């Protein structure tokens, strides 16, 4: 039997399948890995906006993940919408059970692309305290970066403050910097190096672009790529999925996550 690398995902259920766990599932499968899903929140949303979210009881998150962990060897782990500090604490405990060599991608989801919050009070602090110390790479967009760092406007300083004392690299996605005609993403590494990569800006607004990037990164790391290789490949895969995006409803477009289009 040819078992693909398995990626364990913690995230929210999005009924549009544009973002959240199903975005992870489509991406990870397209990239030749097998996804496992632990549901941290349910959401009521369409392609235009998030109407509501309901946080999963942390005890259920624990039982759902524990059953999977007892059954399956995990090659990489990815977190998306965790919604509440109590869920972050539980997920951090569960991830702590994995061998330390298993890469962890943390997409620090705080809000939907349309602006609605996907986080209860205290989420930022919980992510910083409990999850970021175990992360291999964190993938904030610019608003998430500034919120996580607690710094209002200095992107460079904010990224460096997240590196402090940890082992995580920080991949800052630059889509929100509309002063640049291209989109510039920056990878900050704990050794102080910064690598910028420039992509043609695509329109319109997308639903699930951050989820796609984090899931692709987890898949490439699960396949054994180094972080530098995985970041380049995940950015390329994500950009192509956005280039082929399609509309399902009246709002944001959805990335087409089939590989090799
Ligand atoms: N996770 C869930 C469950 C969501 O509903 C959303 C956005 O609506 C996100 C994550 C973040 O999506 P994006 O990749 O667009 O940042």
PDB file of C-alpha atoms and ligand atoms in Angstrom:
ATOM      1  CA  UNK A   1       0.000   0.000   0.000  1.00  0.00           C
ATOM      2  CA  UNK A   2       1.307   3.420  -0.909  1.00  0.00           C
ATOM      3  CA  UNK A   3       0.225   5.635   1.998  1.00  0.00           C
ATOM      4  CA  UNK A   4       0.634   9.358   1.328  1.00  0.00           C
ATOM      5  CA  UNK A   5       2.004  11.676   4.048  1.00  0.00           C
ATOM      6  CA  UNK A   6      -0.761  12.579   6.488  1.00  0.00           C
ATOM      7  CA  UNK A   7      -1.436  16.210   7.483  1.00  0.00           C
ATOM      8  CA  UNK A   8      -3.465  16.896  10.626  1.00  0.00           C
ATOM      9  CA  UNK A   9      -5.550  20.094  10.364  1.00  0.00           C
ATOM     10  CA  UNK A  10      -7.327  22.011  13.114  1.00  0.00           C
ATOM     11  CA  UNK A  11      -9.782  24.594  11.763  1.00  0.00           C
ATOM     12  CA  UNK A  12     -13.297  25.841  11.219  1.00  0.00           C
ATOM     13  CA  UNK A  13     -16.036  24.341   9.044  1.00  0.00           C
ATOM     14  CA  UNK A  14     -17.012  26.705   6.205  1.00  0.00           C
ATOM     15  CA  UNK A  15     -20.234  25.548   4.471  1.00  0.00           C
ATOM     16  CA  UNK A  16     -19.157  27.242   1.220  1.00  0.00           C
ATOM     17  CA  UNK A  17     -16.071  24.986   1.140  1.00  0.00           C
ATOM     18  CA  UNK A  18     -14.128  28.062   0.046  1.00  0.00           C
ATOM     19  CA  UNK A  19     -12.112  28.436   3.254  1.00  0.00           C
ATOM     20  CA  UNK A  20     -11.461  26.580   6.494  1.00  0.00           C
ATOM     21  CA  UNK A  21     -11.023  22.834   6.792  1.00  0.00           C
ATOM     22  CA  UNK A  22     -12.411  22.044   3.375  1.00  0.00           C
ATOM     23  CA  UNK A  23      -9.956  24.436   1.739  1.00  0.00           C
ATOM     24  CA  UNK A  24      -7.249  22.571   3.632  1.00  0.00           C
ATOM     25  CA  UNK A  25      -8.665  19.228   2.497  1.00  0.00           C
ATOM     26  CA  UNK A  26      -8.855  20.181  -1.193  1.00  0.00           C
ATOM     27  CA  UNK A  27      -5.346  21.648  -1.139  1.00  0.00           C
ATOM     28  CA  UNK A  28      -3.658  18.867   0.792  1.00  0.00           C
ATOM     29  CA  UNK A  29      -5.257  16.189  -1.363  1.00  0.00           C
ATOM     30  CA  UNK A  30      -4.308  18.021  -4.565  1.00  0.00           C
ATOM     31  CA  UNK A  31      -0.707  18.056  -3.376  1.00  0.00           C
ATOM     32  CA  UNK A  32      -0.524  14.309  -2.834  1.00  0.00           C
ATOM     33  CA  UNK A  33      -1.048  14.103   0.917  1.00  0.00           C
ATOM     34  CA  UNK A  34      -3.966  12.901   3.032  1.00  0.00           C
ATOM     35  CA  UNK A  35      -5.745  15.421   5.315  1.00  0.00           C
ATOM     36  CA  UNK A  36      -7.227  14.698   8.740  1.00  0.00           C
ATOM     37  CA  UNK A  37      -9.661  17.323  10.095  1.00  0.00           C
ATOM     38  CA  UNK A  38     -10.435  18.390  13.651  1.00  0.00           C
ATOM     39  CA  UNK A  39     -13.335  20.866  13.771  1.00  0.00           C
ATOM     40  CA  UNK A  40     -12.624  23.786  16.094  1.00  0.00           C
ATOM     41  CA  UNK A  41     -15.665  25.844  15.072  1.00  0.00           C
ATOM     42  CA  UNK A  42     -18.740  25.734  12.921  1.00  0.00           C
ATOM     43  CA  UNK A  43     -19.631  28.816  10.844  1.00  0.00           C
ATOM     44  CA  UNK A  44     -22.691  30.213   9.132  1.00  0.00           C
ATOM     45  CA  UNK A  45     -21.485  32.087   6.078  1.00  0.00           C
ATOM     46  CA  UNK A  46     -21.820  32.512   2.329  1.00  0.00           C
ATOM     47  CA  UNK A  47     -19.422  33.900  -0.255  1.00  0.00           C
ATOM     48  CA  UNK A  48     -20.305  37.455   0.835  1.00  0.00           C
ATOM     49  CA  UNK A  49     -19.904  37.384   4.611  1.00  0.00           C
ATOM     50  CA  UNK A  50     -19.700  35.431   7.845  1.00  0.00           C
ATOM     51  CA  UNK A  51     -23.014  35.600   9.703  1.00  0.00           C
ATOM     52  CA  UNK A  52     -22.095  33.642  12.801  1.00  0.00           C
ATOM     53  CA  UNK A  53     -19.588  31.229  14.295  1.00  0.00           C
ATOM     54  CA  UNK A  54     -20.001  28.608  17.016  1.00  0.00           C
ATOM     55  CA  UNK A  55     -16.917  27.442  18.877  1.00  0.00           C
ATOM     56  CA  UNK A  56     -16.502  23.692  19.443  1.00  0.00           C
ATOM     57  CA  UNK A  57     -16.353  22.519  23.053  1.00  0.00           C
ATOM     58  CA  UNK A  58     -12.606  22.028  23.727  1.00  0.00           C
ATOM     59  CA  UNK A  59     -13.384  18.600  25.223  1.00  0.00           C
ATOM     60  CA  UNK A  60     -14.792  17.543  21.828  1.00  0.00           C
ATOM     61  CA  UNK A  61     -11.730  18.927  20.026  1.00  0.00           C
ATOM     62  CA  UNK A  62      -9.592  16.874  22.396  1.00  0.00           C
ATOM     63  CA  UNK A  63     -11.540  13.643  21.832  1.00  0.00           C
ATOM     64  CA  UNK A  64     -11.687  14.104  18.046  1.00  0.00           C
ATOM     65  CA  UNK A  65      -7.930  14.691  17.821  1.00  0.00           C
ATOM     66  CA  UNK A  66      -6.987  12.010  20.367  1.00  0.00           C
ATOM     67  CA  UNK A  67      -8.759   9.312  18.343  1.00  0.00           C
ATOM     68  CA  UNK A  68      -6.863  10.347  15.208  1.00  0.00           C
ATOM     69  CA  UNK A  69      -3.523  10.624  17.002  1.00  0.00           C
ATOM     70  CA  UNK A  70      -3.890   7.133  18.452  1.00  0.00           C
ATOM     71  CA  UNK A  71      -4.508   5.716  14.977  1.00  0.00           C
ATOM     72  CA  UNK A  72      -2.263   7.572  12.552  1.00  0.00           C
ATOM     73  CA  UNK A  73       1.321   8.790  12.150  1.00  0.00           C
ATOM     74  CA  UNK A  74       1.274  12.510  11.385  1.00  0.00           C
ATOM     75  CA  UNK A  75       3.782  13.993   8.896  1.00  0.00           C
ATOM     76  CA  UNK A  76       2.785  17.654   9.420  1.00  0.00           C
ATOM     77  CA  UNK A  77       0.202  19.669  11.284  1.00  0.00           C
ATOM     78  CA  UNK A  78      -1.665  22.869  10.362  1.00  0.00           C
ATOM     79  CA  UNK A  79      -3.886  25.144  12.422  1.00  0.00           C
ATOM     80  CA  UNK A  80      -6.365  27.668  11.029  1.00  0.00           C
ATOM     81  CA  UNK A  81      -9.403  29.212  12.755  1.00  0.00           C
ATOM     82  CA  UNK A  82      -9.152  28.262  16.442  1.00  0.00           C
ATOM     83  CA  UNK A  83     -11.741  30.834  17.546  1.00  0.00           C
ATOM     84  CA  UNK A  84     -11.313  30.784  21.347  1.00  0.00           C
ATOM     85  CA  UNK A  85      -8.442  30.863  23.866  1.00  0.00           C
ATOM     86  CA  UNK A  86      -9.682  27.591  25.397  1.00  0.00           C
ATOM     87  CA  UNK A  87      -9.480  25.833  22.007  1.00  0.00           C
ATOM     88  CA  UNK A  88      -5.979  27.247  21.424  1.00  0.00           C
ATOM     89  CA  UNK A  89      -4.857  25.858  24.770  1.00  0.00           C
ATOM     90  CA  UNK A  90      -6.303  22.419  23.945  1.00  0.00           C
ATOM     91  CA  UNK A  91      -4.806  22.372  20.426  1.00  0.00           C
ATOM     92  CA  UNK A  92      -1.408  23.388  21.816  1.00  0.00           C
ATOM     93  CA  UNK A  93      -1.580  20.484  24.283  1.00  0.00           C
ATOM     94  CA  UNK A  94      -2.506  18.040  21.498  1.00  0.00           C
ATOM     95  CA  UNK A  95       0.207  19.306  19.177  1.00  0.00           C
ATOM     96  CA  UNK A  96       2.612  18.936  22.096  1.00  0.00           C
ATOM     97  CA  UNK A  97       1.990  15.154  21.925  1.00  0.00           C
ATOM     98  CA  UNK A  98       3.510  15.005  18.431  1.00  0.00           C
ATOM     99  CA  UNK A  99       7.256  14.349  18.018  1.00  0.00           C
ATOM    100  CA  UNK A 100       9.034  17.717  17.923  1.00  0.00           C
ATOM    101  CA  UNK A 101      10.294  17.004  14.378  1.00  0.00           C
ATOM    102  CA  UNK A 102       6.726  17.130  13.011  1.00  0.00           C
ATOM    103  CA  UNK A 103       6.383  20.567  11.353  1.00  0.00           C
ATOM    104  CA  UNK A 104       3.564  22.819  12.550  1.00  0.00           C
ATOM    105  CA  UNK A 105       2.129  25.547  10.295  1.00  0.00           C
ATOM    106  CA  UNK A 106       0.100  28.144  12.208  1.00  0.00           C
ATOM    107  CA  UNK A 107      -2.256  30.326  10.150  1.00  0.00           C
ATOM    108  CA  UNK A 108      -3.323  32.836  12.825  1.00  0.00           C
ATOM    109  CA  UNK A 109      -6.897  33.371  11.581  1.00  0.00           C
ATOM    110  CA  UNK A 110      -8.494  36.349  13.312  1.00  0.00           C
ATOM    111  CA  UNK A 111     -11.027  37.590  10.747  1.00  0.00           C
ATOM    112  CA  UNK A 112     -12.621  36.605   7.466  1.00  0.00           C
ATOM    113  CA  UNK A 113     -11.575  38.330   4.253  1.00  0.00           C
ATOM    114  CA  UNK A 114     -14.880  40.242   4.328  1.00  0.00           C
ATOM    115  CA  UNK A 115     -13.857  41.715   7.699  1.00  0.00           C
ATOM    116  CA  UNK A 116     -16.024  39.764  10.186  1.00  0.00           C
ATOM    117  CA  UNK A 117     -14.214  38.605  13.300  1.00  0.00           C
ATOM    118  CA  UNK A 118     -13.589  34.873  13.633  1.00  0.00           C
ATOM    119  CA  UNK A 119     -12.036  35.218  17.080  1.00  0.00           C
ATOM    120  CA  UNK A 120     -13.222  35.543  20.651  1.00  0.00           C
ATOM    121  CA  UNK A 121     -11.499  37.977  23.018  1.00  0.00           C
ATOM    122  CA  UNK A 122      -8.094  36.813  24.175  1.00  0.00           C
ATOM    123  CA  UNK A 123      -7.304  34.775  21.053  1.00  0.00           C
ATOM    124  CA  UNK A 124      -4.199  36.753  20.096  1.00  0.00           C
ATOM    125  CA  UNK A 125      -2.673  36.355  23.530  1.00  0.00           C
ATOM    126  CA  UNK A 126      -3.472  32.634  23.594  1.00  0.00           C
ATOM    127  CA  UNK A 127      -1.860  32.086  20.181  1.00  0.00           C
ATOM    128  CA  UNK A 128       1.268  33.916  21.299  1.00  0.00           C
ATOM    129  CA  UNK A 129       1.533  32.173  24.623  1.00  0.00           C
ATOM    130  CA  UNK A 130       0.587  28.610  23.792  1.00  0.00           C
ATOM    131  CA  UNK A 131       0.895  27.886  20.091  1.00  0.00           C
ATOM    132  CA  UNK A 132       3.581  30.075  18.532  1.00  0.00           C
ATOM    133  CA  UNK A 133       6.377  28.615  20.704  1.00  0.00           C
ATOM    134  CA  UNK A 134       5.751  25.190  19.035  1.00  0.00           C
ATOM    135  CA  UNK A 135       5.276  26.524  15.481  1.00  0.00           C
ATOM    136  CA  UNK A 136       7.671  25.832  12.609  1.00  0.00           C
ATOM    137  CA  UNK A 137       6.203  28.658  10.547  1.00  0.00           C
ATOM    138  CA  UNK A 138       3.475  31.233  11.152  1.00  0.00           C
ATOM    139  CA  UNK A 139       1.636  32.700   8.139  1.00  0.00           C
ATOM    140  CA  UNK A 140       0.009  36.016   9.136  1.00  0.00           C
ATOM    141  CA  UNK A 141      -1.291  38.581   6.697  1.00  0.00           C
ATOM    142  CA  UNK A 142      -0.360  42.148   7.609  1.00  0.00           C
ATOM    143  CA  UNK A 143      -3.348  42.905   9.922  1.00  0.00           C
ATOM    144  CA  UNK A 144      -2.828  39.555  11.696  1.00  0.00           C
ATOM    145  CA  UNK A 145       0.891  40.258  12.052  1.00  0.00           C
ATOM    146  CA  UNK A 146       0.321  43.683  13.617  1.00  0.00           C
ATOM    147  CA  UNK A 147      -2.356  42.292  15.963  1.00  0.00           C
ATOM    148  CA  UNK A 148      -0.157  39.383  17.041  1.00  0.00           C
ATOM    149  CA  UNK A 149       2.815  41.650  17.675  1.00  0.00           C
ATOM    150  CA  UNK A 150       0.730  44.371  19.333  1.00  0.00           C
ATOM    151  CA  UNK A 151       2.496  46.950  17.193  1.00  0.00           C
ATOM    152  CA  UNK A 152       0.266  49.326  15.253  1.00  0.00           C
ATOM    153  CA  UNK A 153       2.142  49.914  12.020  1.00  0.00           C
ATOM    154  CA  UNK A 154       5.753  48.741  11.736  1.00  0.00           C
ATOM    155  CA  UNK A 155       5.614  45.492   9.773  1.00  0.00           C
ATOM    156  CA  UNK A 156       9.322  44.745   9.926  1.00  0.00           C
ATOM    157  CA  UNK A 157       9.556  45.315  13.679  1.00  0.00           C
ATOM    158  CA  UNK A 158       6.365  43.319  14.224  1.00  0.00           C
ATOM    159  CA  UNK A 159       7.708  40.301  12.308  1.00  0.00           C
ATOM    160  CA  UNK A 160      10.990  40.443  14.206  1.00  0.00           C
ATOM    161  CA  UNK A 161       9.185  40.640  17.542  1.00  0.00           C
ATOM    162  CA  UNK A 162       7.324  37.410  16.710  1.00  0.00           C
ATOM    163  CA  UNK A 163      10.648  35.687  16.007  1.00  0.00           C
ATOM    164  CA  UNK A 164      12.019  36.645  19.415  1.00  0.00           C
ATOM    165  CA  UNK A 165      13.051  33.629  21.444  1.00  0.00           C
ATOM    166  CA  UNK A 166      11.093  31.131  19.325  1.00  0.00           C
ATOM    167  CA  UNK A 167      11.969  28.630  16.638  1.00  0.00           C
ATOM    168  CA  UNK A 168       9.222  29.711  14.241  1.00  0.00           C
ATOM    169  CA  UNK A 169       9.811  31.453  10.954  1.00  0.00           C
ATOM    170  CA  UNK A 170       7.245  34.085   9.983  1.00  0.00           C
ATOM    171  CA  UNK A 171       5.856  34.220   6.441  1.00  0.00           C
ATOM    172  CA  UNK A 172       4.083  37.574   6.118  1.00  0.00           C
ATOM    173  CA  UNK A 173       1.706  37.716   3.170  1.00  0.00           C
ATOM    174  CA  UNK A 174       1.678  41.185   1.645  1.00  0.00           C
ATOM    175  CA  UNK A 175      -1.699  41.357  -0.100  1.00  0.00           C
ATOM    176  CA  UNK A 176      -3.020  44.041   2.272  1.00  0.00           C
ATOM    177  CA  UNK A 177      -0.175  46.444   1.379  1.00  0.00           C
ATOM    178  CA  UNK A 178      -2.005  48.178  -1.447  1.00  0.00           C
ATOM    179  CA  UNK A 179       0.785  50.751  -1.831  1.00  0.00           C
ATOM    180  CA  UNK A 180       2.679  48.180  -3.929  1.00  0.00           C
ATOM    181  CA  UNK A 181       1.511  47.244  -7.425  1.00  0.00           C
ATOM    182  CA  UNK A 182       2.879  43.717  -7.018  1.00  0.00           C
ATOM    183  CA  UNK A 183       2.260  41.672  -3.890  1.00  0.00           C
ATOM    184  CA  UNK A 184       5.417  41.114  -1.833  1.00  0.00           C
ATOM    185  CA  UNK A 185       5.549  38.232   0.649  1.00  0.00           C
ATOM    186  CA  UNK A 186       8.402  38.103   3.175  1.00  0.00           C
ATOM    187  CA  UNK A 187       9.872  35.121   5.005  1.00  0.00           C
ATOM    188  CA  UNK A 188      11.555  36.093   8.291  1.00  0.00           C
ATOM    189  CA  UNK A 189      13.713  33.343   9.753  1.00  0.00           C
ATOM    190  CA  UNK A 190      14.977  32.962  13.328  1.00  0.00           C
ATOM    191  CA  UNK A 191      18.581  33.473  12.122  1.00  0.00           C
ATOM    192  CA  UNK A 192      17.631  37.021  11.058  1.00  0.00           C
ATOM    193  CA  UNK A 193      17.487  36.439   7.302  1.00  0.00           C
ATOM    194  CA  UNK A 194      14.575  37.887   5.344  1.00  0.00           C
ATOM    195  CA  UNK A 195      13.620  36.651   1.868  1.00  0.00           C
ATOM    196  CA  UNK A 196      11.154  38.641  -0.211  1.00  0.00           C
ATOM    197  CA  UNK A 197       9.187  37.211  -3.095  1.00  0.00           C
ATOM    198  CA  UNK A 198       7.161  39.279  -5.544  1.00  0.00           C
ATOM    199  CA  UNK A 199       3.960  38.216  -7.308  1.00  0.00           C
ATOM    200  CA  UNK A 200       1.683  39.973  -9.809  1.00  0.00           C
ATOM    201  CA  UNK A 201      -1.363  41.268  -7.919  1.00  0.00           C
ATOM    202  CA  UNK A 202      -4.534  39.401  -8.787  1.00  0.00           C
ATOM    203  CA  UNK A 203      -8.091  40.723  -8.526  1.00  0.00           C
ATOM    204  CA  UNK A 204     -10.752  40.384  -7.193  1.00  0.00           C
ATOM    205  CA  UNK A 205     -11.124  39.459  -3.504  1.00  0.00           C
ATOM    206  CA  UNK A 206     -10.661  35.804  -2.686  1.00  0.00           C
ATOM    207  CA  UNK A 207     -12.162  33.519  -0.075  1.00  0.00           C
ATOM    208  CA  UNK A 208      -9.728  31.055   1.440  1.00  0.00           C
ATOM    209  CA  UNK A 209      -6.440  32.283   0.026  1.00  0.00           C
ATOM    210  CA  UNK A 210      -4.713  32.228   3.434  1.00  0.00           C
ATOM    211  CA  UNK A 211      -6.075  28.746   4.165  1.00  0.00           C
ATOM    212  CA  UNK A 212      -4.783  27.525   0.793  1.00  0.00           C
ATOM    213  CA  UNK A 213      -1.300  28.889   1.443  1.00  0.00           C
ATOM    214  CA  UNK A 214      -1.031  27.413   4.960  1.00  0.00           C
ATOM    215  CA  UNK A 215      -2.352  24.034   3.827  1.00  0.00           C
ATOM    216  CA  UNK A 216      -0.017  23.922   0.809  1.00  0.00           C
ATOM    217  CA  UNK A 217       2.919  24.774   3.045  1.00  0.00           C
ATOM    218  CA  UNK A 218       1.958  21.957   5.449  1.00  0.00           C
ATOM    219  CA  UNK A 219       1.632  19.515   2.524  1.00  0.00           C
ATOM    220  CA  UNK A 220       5.052  20.355   1.088  1.00  0.00           C
ATOM    221  CA  UNK A 221       6.648  20.113   4.550  1.00  0.00           C
ATOM    222  CA  UNK A 222       4.861  16.754   5.070  1.00  0.00           C
ATOM    223  CA  UNK A 223       6.437  15.593   1.812  1.00  0.00           C
ATOM    224  CA  UNK A 224       9.858  16.380   3.270  1.00  0.00           C
ATOM    225  CA  UNK A 225      10.723  19.660   1.587  1.00  0.00           C
ATOM    226  CA  UNK A 226      12.873  22.193   3.442  1.00  0.00           C
ATOM    227  CA  UNK A 227      11.110  25.323   4.627  1.00  0.00           C
ATOM    228  CA  UNK A 228      12.625  27.474   1.864  1.00  0.00           C
ATOM    229  CA  UNK A 229      11.542  25.050  -0.869  1.00  0.00           C
ATOM    230  CA  UNK A 230       8.103  24.518   0.713  1.00  0.00           C
ATOM    231  CA  UNK A 231       7.465  28.287   0.952  1.00  0.00           C
ATOM    232  CA  UNK A 232       8.321  28.877  -2.720  1.00  0.00           C
ATOM    233  CA  UNK A 233       6.227  25.913  -3.853  1.00  0.00           C
ATOM    234  CA  UNK A 234       3.261  26.861  -1.635  1.00  0.00           C
ATOM    235  CA  UNK A 235       3.288  30.483  -2.868  1.00  0.00           C
ATOM    236  CA  UNK A 236       3.406  29.278  -6.453  1.00  0.00           C
ATOM    237  CA  UNK A 237       0.557  26.791  -5.922  1.00  0.00           C
ATOM    238  CA  UNK A 238      -1.554  29.442  -4.161  1.00  0.00           C
ATOM    239  CA  UNK A 239      -0.966  32.096  -6.829  1.00  0.00           C
ATOM    240  CA  UNK A 240      -2.002  29.622  -9.545  1.00  0.00           C
ATOM    241  CA  UNK A 241      -5.111  28.601  -7.608  1.00  0.00           C
ATOM    242  CA  UNK A 242      -6.066  32.299  -7.354  1.00  0.00           C
ATOM    243  CA  UNK A 243      -5.336  32.897 -11.033  1.00  0.00           C
ATOM    244  CA  UNK A 244      -7.907  30.197 -11.818  1.00  0.00           C
ATOM    245  CA  UNK A 245     -10.404  31.331  -9.173  1.00  0.00           C
ATOM    246  CA  UNK A 246     -14.109  31.055  -9.914  1.00  0.00           C
ATOM    247  CA  UNK A 247     -17.311  32.538  -8.468  1.00  0.00           C
ATOM    248  CA  UNK A 248     -19.806  30.250  -6.775  1.00  0.00           C
ATOM    249  CA  UNK A 249     -21.953  32.969  -5.211  1.00  0.00           C
ATOM    250  CA  UNK A 250     -22.299  36.723  -5.424  1.00  0.00           C
ATOM    251  CA  UNK A 251     -19.312  37.549  -3.236  1.00  0.00           C
ATOM    252  CA  UNK A 252     -15.651  36.560  -3.088  1.00  0.00           C
ATOM    253  CA  UNK A 253     -14.119  34.208  -5.655  1.00  0.00           C
ATOM    254  CA  UNK A 254     -12.857  30.772  -4.624  1.00  0.00           C
ATOM    255  CA  UNK A 255      -9.365  29.498  -5.464  1.00  0.00           C
ATOM    256  CA  UNK A 256      -9.321  26.517  -7.823  1.00  0.00           C
ATOM    257  CA  UNK A 257      -7.184  24.093  -5.893  1.00  0.00           C
ATOM    258  CA  UNK A 258      -6.837  21.381  -8.525  1.00  0.00           C
ATOM    259  CA  UNK A 259      -3.099  21.033  -9.065  1.00  0.00           C
ATOM    260  CA  UNK A 260      -1.494  21.110 -12.485  1.00  0.00           C
ATOM    261  CA  UNK A 261      -4.214  23.093 -14.272  1.00  0.00           C
TER     262      UNK A 261
HETATM  263  N1  LIG B   1     -11.333  29.555   8.426  1.00  0.00           N
HETATM  264  C1  LIG B   1     -12.670  29.654   8.277  1.00  0.00           C
HETATM  265  C2  LIG B   1     -13.548  28.591   8.852  1.00  0.00           C
HETATM  266  C3  LIG B   1     -13.201  30.728   7.598  1.00  0.00           C
HETATM  267  O1  LIG B   1     -14.534  30.796   7.470  1.00  0.00           O
HETATM  268  C4  LIG B   1     -12.337  31.731   7.050  1.00  0.00           C
HETATM  269  C5  LIG B   1     -12.880  32.862   6.296  1.00  0.00           C
HETATM  270  O2  LIG B   1     -14.055  33.022   6.107  1.00  0.00           O
HETATM  271  C6  LIG B   1     -10.972  31.591   7.219  1.00  0.00           C
HETATM  272  C7  LIG B   1     -10.515  30.496   7.906  1.00  0.00           C
HETATM  273  C8  LIG B   1      -9.979  32.571   6.671  1.00  0.00           C
HETATM  274  O3  LIG B   1     -10.027  32.572   5.301  1.00  0.00           O
HETATM  275  P1  LIG B   1      -8.871  33.226   4.400  1.00  0.00           P
HETATM  276  O4  LIG B   1      -8.045  32.114   3.886  1.00  0.00           O
HETATM  277  O5  LIG B   1      -9.633  33.922   3.317  1.00  0.00           O
HETATM  278  O6  LIG B   1      -8.095  34.126   5.283  1.00  0.00           O
END
